Tab-separated table of N, CA and C in Angstrom:
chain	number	residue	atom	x	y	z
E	1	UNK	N	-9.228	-19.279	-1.472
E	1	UNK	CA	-9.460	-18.328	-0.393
E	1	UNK	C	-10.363	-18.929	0.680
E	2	UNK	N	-11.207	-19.721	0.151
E	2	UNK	CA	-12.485	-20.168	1.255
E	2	UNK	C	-11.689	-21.018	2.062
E	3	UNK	N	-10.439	-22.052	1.856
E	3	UNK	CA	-10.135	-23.135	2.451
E	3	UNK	C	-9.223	-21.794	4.018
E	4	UNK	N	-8.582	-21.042	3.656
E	4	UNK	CA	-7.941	-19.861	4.236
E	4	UNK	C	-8.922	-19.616	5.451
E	5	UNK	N	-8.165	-19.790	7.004
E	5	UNK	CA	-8.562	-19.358	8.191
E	5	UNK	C	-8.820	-17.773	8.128
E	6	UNK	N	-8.362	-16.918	7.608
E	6	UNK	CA	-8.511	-15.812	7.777
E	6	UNK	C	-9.624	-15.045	6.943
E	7	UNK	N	-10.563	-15.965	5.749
E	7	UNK	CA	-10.962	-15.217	4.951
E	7	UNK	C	-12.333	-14.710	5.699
E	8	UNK	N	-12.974	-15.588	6.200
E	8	UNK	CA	-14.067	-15.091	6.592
E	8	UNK	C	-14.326	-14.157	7.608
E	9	UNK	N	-13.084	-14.105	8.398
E	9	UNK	CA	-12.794	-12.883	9.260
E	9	UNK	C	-12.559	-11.585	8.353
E	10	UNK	N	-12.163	-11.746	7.255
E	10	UNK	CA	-11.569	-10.452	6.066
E	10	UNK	C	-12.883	-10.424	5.593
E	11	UNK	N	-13.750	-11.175	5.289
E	11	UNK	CA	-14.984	-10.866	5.135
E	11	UNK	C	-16.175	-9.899	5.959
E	12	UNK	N	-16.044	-10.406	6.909
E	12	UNK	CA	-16.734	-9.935	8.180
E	12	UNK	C	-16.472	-8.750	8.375
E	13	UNK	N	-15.268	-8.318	7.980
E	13	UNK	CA	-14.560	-6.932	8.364
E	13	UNK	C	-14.582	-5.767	7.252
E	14	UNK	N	-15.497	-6.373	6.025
E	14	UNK	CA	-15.313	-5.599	5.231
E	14	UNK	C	-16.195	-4.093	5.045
E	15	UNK	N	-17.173	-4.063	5.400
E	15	UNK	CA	-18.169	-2.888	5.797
E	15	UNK	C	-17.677	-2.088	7.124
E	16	UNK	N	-16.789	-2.542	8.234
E	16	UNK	CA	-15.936	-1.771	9.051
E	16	UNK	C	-14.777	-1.282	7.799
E	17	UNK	N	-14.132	-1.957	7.305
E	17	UNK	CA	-13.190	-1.452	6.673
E	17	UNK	C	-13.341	-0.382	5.386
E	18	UNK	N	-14.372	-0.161	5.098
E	18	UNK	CA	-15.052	0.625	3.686
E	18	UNK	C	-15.257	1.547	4.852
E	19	UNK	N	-16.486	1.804	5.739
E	19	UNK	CA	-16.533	2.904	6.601
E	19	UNK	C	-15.481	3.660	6.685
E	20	UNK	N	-14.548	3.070	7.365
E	20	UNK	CA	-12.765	3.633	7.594
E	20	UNK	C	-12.011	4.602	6.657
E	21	UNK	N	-12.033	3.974	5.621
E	21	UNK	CA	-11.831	4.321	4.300
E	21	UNK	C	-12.695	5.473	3.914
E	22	UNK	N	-14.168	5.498	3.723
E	22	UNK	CA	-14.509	6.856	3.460
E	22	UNK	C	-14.299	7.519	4.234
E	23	UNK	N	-14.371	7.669	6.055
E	23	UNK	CA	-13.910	8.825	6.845
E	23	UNK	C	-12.535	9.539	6.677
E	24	UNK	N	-12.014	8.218	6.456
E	24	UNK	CA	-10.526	9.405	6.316
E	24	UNK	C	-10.492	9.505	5.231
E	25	UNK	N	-10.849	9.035	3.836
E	25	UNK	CA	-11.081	10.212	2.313
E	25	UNK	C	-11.991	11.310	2.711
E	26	UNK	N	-13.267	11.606	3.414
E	26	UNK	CA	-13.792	12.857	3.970
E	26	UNK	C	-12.599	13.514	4.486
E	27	UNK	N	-12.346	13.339	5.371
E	27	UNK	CA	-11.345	14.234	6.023
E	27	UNK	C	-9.883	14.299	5.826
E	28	UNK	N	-9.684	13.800	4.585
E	28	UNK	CA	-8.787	14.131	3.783
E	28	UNK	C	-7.374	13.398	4.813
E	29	UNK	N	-7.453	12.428	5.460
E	29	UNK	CA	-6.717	12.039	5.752
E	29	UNK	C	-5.596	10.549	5.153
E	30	UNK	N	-4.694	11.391	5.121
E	30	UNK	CA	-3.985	10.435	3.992
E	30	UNK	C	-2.874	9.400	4.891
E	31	UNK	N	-2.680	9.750	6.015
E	31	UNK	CA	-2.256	8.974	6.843
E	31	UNK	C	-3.059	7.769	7.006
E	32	UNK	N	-4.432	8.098	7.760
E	32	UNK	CA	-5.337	6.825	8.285
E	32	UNK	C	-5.650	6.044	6.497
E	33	UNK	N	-6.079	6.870	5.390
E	33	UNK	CA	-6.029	6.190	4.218
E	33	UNK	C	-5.090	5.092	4.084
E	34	UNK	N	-3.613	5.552	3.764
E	34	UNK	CA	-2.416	4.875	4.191
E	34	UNK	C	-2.481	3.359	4.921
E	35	UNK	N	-2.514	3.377	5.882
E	35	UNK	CA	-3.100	2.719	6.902
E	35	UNK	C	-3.118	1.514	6.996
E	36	UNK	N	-5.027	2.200	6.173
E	36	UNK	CA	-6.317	1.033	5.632
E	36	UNK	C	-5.651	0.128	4.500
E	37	UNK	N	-5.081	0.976	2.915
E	37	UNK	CA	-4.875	0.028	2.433
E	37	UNK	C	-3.484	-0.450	2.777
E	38	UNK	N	-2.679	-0.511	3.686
E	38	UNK	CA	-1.707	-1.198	4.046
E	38	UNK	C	-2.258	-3.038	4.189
E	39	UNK	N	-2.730	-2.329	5.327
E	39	UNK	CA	-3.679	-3.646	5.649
E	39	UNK	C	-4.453	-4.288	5.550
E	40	UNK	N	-4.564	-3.902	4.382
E	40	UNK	CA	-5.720	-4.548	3.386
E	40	UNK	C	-4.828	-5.714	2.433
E	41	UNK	N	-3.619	-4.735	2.009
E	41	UNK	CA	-3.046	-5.628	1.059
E	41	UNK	C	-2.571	-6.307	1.974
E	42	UNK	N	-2.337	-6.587	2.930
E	42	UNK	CA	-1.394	-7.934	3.785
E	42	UNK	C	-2.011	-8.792	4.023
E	43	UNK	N	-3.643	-8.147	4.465
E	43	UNK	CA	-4.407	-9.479	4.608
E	43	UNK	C	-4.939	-10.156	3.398
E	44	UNK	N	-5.116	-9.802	2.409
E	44	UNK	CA	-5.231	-10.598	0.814
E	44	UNK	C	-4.099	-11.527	0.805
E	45	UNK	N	-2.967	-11.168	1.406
E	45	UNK	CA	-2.046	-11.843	1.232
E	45	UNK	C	-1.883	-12.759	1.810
E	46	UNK	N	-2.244	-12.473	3.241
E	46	UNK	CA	-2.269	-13.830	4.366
E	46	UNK	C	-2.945	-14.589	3.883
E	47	UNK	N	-4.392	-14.487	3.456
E	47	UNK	CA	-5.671	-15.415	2.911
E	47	UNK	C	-4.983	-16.006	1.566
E	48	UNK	N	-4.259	-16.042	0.682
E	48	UNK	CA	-3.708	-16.186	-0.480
E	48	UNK	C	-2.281	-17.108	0.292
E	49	UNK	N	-1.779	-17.028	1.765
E	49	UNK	CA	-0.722	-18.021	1.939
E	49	UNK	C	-1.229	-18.867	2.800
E	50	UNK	N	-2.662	-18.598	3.190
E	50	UNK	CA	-3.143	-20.058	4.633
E	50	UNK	C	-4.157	-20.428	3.726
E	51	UNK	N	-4.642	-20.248	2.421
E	51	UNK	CA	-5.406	-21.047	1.809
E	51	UNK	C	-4.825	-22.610	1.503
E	52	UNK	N	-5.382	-23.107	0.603
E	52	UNK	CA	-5.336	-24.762	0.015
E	52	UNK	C	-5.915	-24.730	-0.904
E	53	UNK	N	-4.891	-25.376	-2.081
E	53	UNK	CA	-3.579	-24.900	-1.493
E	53	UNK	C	-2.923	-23.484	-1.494
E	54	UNK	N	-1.924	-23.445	-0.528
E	54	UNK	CA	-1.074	-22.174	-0.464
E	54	UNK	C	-0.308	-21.513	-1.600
E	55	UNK	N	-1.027	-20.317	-1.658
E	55	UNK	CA	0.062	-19.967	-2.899
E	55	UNK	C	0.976	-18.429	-2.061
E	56	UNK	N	1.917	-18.325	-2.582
E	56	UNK	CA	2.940	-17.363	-2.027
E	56	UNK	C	3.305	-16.577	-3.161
E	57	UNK	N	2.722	-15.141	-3.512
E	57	UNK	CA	2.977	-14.488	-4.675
E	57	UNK	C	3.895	-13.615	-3.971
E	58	UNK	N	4.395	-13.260	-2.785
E	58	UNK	CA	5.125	-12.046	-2.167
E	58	UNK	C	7.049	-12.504	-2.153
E	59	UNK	N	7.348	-11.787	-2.984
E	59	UNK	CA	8.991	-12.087	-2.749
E	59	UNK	C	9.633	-11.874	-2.112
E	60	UNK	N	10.770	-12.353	-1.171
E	60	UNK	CA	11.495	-11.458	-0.742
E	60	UNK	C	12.281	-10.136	-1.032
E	61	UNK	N	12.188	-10.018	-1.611
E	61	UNK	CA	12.131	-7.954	-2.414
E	61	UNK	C	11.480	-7.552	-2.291
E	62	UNK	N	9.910	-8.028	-2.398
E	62	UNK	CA	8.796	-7.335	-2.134
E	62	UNK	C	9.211	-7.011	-0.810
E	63	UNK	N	8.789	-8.321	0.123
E	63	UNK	CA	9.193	-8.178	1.573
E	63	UNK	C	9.884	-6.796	2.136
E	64	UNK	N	10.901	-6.830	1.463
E	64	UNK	CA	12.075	-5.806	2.001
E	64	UNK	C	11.974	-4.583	1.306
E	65	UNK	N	10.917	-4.398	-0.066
E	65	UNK	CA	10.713	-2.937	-0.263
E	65	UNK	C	9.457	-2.523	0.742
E	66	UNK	N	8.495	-3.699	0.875
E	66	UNK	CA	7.599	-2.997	2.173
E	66	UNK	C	7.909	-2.579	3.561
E	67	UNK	N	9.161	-3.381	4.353
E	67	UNK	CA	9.735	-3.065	5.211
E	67	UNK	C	10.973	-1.868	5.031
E	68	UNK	N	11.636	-1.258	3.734
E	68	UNK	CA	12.049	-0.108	3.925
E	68	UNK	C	11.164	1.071	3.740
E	69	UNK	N	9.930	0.536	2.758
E	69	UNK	CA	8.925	1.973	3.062
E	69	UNK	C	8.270	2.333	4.514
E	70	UNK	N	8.202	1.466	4.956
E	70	UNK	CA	7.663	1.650	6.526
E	70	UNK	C	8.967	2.371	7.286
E	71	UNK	N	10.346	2.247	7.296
E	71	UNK	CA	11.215	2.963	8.231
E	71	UNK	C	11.687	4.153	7.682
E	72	UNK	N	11.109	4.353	6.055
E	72	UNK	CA	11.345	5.375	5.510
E	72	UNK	C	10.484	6.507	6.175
E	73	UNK	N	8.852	6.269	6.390
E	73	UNK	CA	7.996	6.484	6.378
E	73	UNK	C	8.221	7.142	7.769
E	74	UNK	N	8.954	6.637	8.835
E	74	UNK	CA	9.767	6.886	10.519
E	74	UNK	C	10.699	8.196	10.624
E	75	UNK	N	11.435	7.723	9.328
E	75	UNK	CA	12.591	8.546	9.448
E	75	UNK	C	11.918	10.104	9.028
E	76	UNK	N	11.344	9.975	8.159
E	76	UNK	CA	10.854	11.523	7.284
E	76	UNK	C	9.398	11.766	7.262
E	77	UNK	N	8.923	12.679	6.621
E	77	UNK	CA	7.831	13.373	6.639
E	77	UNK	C	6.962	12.806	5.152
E	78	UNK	N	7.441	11.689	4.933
E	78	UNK	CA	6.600	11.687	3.984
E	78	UNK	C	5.227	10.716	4.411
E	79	UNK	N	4.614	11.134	3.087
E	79	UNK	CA	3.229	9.855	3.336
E	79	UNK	C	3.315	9.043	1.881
E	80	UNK	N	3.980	7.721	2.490
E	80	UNK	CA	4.346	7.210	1.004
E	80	UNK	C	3.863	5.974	1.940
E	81	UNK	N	2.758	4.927	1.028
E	81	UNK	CA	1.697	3.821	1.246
E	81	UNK	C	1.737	3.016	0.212
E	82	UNK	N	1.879	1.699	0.729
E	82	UNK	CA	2.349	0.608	-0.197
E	82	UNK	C	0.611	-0.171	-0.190
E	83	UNK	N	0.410	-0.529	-1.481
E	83	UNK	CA	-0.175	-1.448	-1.541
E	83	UNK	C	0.021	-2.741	-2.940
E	84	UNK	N	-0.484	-4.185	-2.770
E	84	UNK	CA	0.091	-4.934	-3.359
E	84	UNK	C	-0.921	-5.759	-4.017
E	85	UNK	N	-0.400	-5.828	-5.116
E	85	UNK	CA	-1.548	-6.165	-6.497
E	85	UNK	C	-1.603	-7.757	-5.879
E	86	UNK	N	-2.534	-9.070	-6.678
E	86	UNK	CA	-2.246	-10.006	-6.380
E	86	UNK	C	-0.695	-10.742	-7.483
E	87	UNK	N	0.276	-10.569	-6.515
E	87	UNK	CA	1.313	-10.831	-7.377
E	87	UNK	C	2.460	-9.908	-6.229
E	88	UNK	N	3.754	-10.463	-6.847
E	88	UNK	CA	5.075	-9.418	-6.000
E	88	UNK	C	5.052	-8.098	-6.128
E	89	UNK	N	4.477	-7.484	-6.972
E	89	UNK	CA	4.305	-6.226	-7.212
E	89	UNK	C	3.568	-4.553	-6.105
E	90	UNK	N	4.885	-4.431	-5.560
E	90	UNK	CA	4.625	-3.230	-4.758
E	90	UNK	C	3.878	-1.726	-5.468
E	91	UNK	N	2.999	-1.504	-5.127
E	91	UNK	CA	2.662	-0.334	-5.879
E	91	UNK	C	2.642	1.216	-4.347
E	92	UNK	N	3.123	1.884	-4.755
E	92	UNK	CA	3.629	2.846	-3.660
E	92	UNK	C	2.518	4.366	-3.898
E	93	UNK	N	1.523	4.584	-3.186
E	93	UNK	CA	0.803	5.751	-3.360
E	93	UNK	C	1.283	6.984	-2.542
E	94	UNK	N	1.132	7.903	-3.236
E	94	UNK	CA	1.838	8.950	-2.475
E	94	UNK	C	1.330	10.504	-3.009
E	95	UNK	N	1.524	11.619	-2.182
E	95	UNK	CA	0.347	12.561	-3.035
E	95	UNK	C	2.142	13.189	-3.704
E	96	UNK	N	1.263	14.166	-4.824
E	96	UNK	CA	1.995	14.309	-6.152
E	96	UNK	C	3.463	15.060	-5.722
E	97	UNK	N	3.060	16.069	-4.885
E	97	UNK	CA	4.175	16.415	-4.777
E	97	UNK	C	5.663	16.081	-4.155
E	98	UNK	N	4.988	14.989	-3.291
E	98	UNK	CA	6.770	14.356	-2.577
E	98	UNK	C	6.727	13.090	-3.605
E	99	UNK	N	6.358	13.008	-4.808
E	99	UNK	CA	6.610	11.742	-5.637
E	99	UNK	C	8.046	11.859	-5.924
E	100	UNK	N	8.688	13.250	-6.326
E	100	UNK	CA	10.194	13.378	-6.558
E	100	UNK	C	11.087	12.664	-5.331
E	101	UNK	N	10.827	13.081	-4.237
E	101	UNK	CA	11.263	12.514	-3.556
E	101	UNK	C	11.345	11.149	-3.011
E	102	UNK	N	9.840	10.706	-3.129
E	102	UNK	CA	9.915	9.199	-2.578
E	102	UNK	C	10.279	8.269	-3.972
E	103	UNK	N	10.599	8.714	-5.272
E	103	UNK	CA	10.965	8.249	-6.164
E	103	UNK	C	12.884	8.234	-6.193
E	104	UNK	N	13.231	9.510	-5.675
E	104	UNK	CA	14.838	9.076	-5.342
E	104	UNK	C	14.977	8.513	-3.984
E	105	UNK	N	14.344	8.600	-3.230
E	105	UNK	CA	14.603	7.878	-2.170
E	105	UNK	C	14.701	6.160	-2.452
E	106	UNK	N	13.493	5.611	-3.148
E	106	UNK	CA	13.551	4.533	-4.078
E	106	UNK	C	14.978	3.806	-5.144
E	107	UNK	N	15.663	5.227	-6.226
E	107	UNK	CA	16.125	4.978	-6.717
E	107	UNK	C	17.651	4.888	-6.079
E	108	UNK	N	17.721	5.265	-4.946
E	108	UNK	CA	19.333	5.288	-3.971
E	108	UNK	C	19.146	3.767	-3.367
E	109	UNK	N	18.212	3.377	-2.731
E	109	UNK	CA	18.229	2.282	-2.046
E	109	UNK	C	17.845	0.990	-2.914
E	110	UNK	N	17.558	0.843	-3.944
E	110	UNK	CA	16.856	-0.398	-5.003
E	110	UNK	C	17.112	0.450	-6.529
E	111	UNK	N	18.419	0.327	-6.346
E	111	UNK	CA	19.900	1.046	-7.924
E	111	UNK	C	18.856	-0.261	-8.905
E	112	UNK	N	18.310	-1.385	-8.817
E	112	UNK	CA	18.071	-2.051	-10.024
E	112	UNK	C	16.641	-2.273	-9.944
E	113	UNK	N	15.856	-1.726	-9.351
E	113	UNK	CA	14.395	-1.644	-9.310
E	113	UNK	C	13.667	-1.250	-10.766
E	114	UNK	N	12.984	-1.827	-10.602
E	114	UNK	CA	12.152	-1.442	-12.186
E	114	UNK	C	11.088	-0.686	-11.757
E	115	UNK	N	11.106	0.351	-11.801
E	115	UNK	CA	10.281	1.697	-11.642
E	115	UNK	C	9.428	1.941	-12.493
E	116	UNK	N	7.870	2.240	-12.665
E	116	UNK	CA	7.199	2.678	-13.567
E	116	UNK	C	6.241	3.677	-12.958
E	117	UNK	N	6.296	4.996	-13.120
E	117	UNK	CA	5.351	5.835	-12.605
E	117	UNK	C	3.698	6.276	-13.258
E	118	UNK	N	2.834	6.211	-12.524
E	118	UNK	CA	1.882	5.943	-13.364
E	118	UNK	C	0.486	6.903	-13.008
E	119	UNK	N	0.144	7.238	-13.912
E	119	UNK	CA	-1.165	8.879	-13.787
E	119	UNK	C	-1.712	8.568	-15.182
E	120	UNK	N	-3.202	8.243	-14.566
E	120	UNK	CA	-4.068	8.528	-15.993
E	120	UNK	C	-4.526	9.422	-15.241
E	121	UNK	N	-4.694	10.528	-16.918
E	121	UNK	CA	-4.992	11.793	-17.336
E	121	UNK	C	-4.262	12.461	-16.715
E	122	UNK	N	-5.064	13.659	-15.431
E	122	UNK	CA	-4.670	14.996	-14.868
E	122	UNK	C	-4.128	13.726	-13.334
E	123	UNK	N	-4.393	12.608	-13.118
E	123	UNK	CA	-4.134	11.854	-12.285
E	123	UNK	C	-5.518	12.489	-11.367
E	124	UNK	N	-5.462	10.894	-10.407
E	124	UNK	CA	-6.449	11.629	-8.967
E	124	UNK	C	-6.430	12.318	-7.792
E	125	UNK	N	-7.567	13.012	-7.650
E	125	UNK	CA	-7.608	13.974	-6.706
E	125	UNK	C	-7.699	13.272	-5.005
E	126	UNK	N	-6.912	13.464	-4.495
E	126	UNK	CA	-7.372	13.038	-3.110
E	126	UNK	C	-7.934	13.586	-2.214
E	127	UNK	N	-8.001	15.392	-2.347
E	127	UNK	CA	-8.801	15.807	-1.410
E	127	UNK	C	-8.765	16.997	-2.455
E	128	UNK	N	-10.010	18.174	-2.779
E	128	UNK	CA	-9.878	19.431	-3.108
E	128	UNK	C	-8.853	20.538	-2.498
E	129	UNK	N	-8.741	20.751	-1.405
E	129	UNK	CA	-8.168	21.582	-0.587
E	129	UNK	C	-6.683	21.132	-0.227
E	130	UNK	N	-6.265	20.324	-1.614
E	130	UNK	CA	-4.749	19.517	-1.109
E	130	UNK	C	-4.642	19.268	-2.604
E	131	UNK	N	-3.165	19.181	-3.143
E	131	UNK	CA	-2.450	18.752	-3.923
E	131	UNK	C	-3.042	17.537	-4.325
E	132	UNK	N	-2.789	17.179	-5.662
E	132	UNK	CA	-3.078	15.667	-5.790
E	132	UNK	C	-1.755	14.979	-5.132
């Protein structure tokens, strides 16, 4: 990461980016939440492909499930937010109740996707005054 042009800028940015993050969990905003960790996971990722050496954990599947959640995201009303482990692995946050949906929306467009849905316990709360 240190050899990576971008890290110390991702560094620098990280107390703006935590701020961000709690205002819109205060205000229950799941859009600007959304957002934040969008771009959070891309830039881990950039720093992880301009390091030395370069490593490239993002697949092209990944690629193209992050670019259909984003025009999904255009077309409809949902709030469905990708973020990405270190590895190809898309993980898709979304509050509880359009999970039915952004889960067939998933299963029509990626018929061989390996799906695993995942809630410990009662799962988390994202805002009191809102659905998980």
């Amino acid at each position: 990461a240190w050899a990576s042009p971008f890290f110390r800028p991702r560094l620098a940015g990280l107390g703006e980016r935590l701020a961000m993050l709690q205002q819109a969990l205060a205000q229950c905003d799941m859009d600007a939440l959304g957002q934040w960790i969008e771009a959070d996971a891309l830039e881990m990722h950039a720093v992880m492909m301009t390091g030395s050496p370069a490593v490239q954990y993002l697949s092209e599947r990944s690629l193209e499930l992050v670019a259909w959640l984003r025009q999904l995201r255009q077309r409809t009303n949902l709030q469905a937010y990708f973020t990405i482990d270190a590895g190809p692995n898309i993980h898709i946050i979304s509050p509880l109740q359009q999970q039915p949906t952004v889960v067939a929306a998933l299963q029509e467009a990626f018929a061989d996707l390996e799906l695993i849905l995942d809630r410990v316990g009662s799962g988390p709360r994202f805002c009191t005054n809102m659905l998980s």
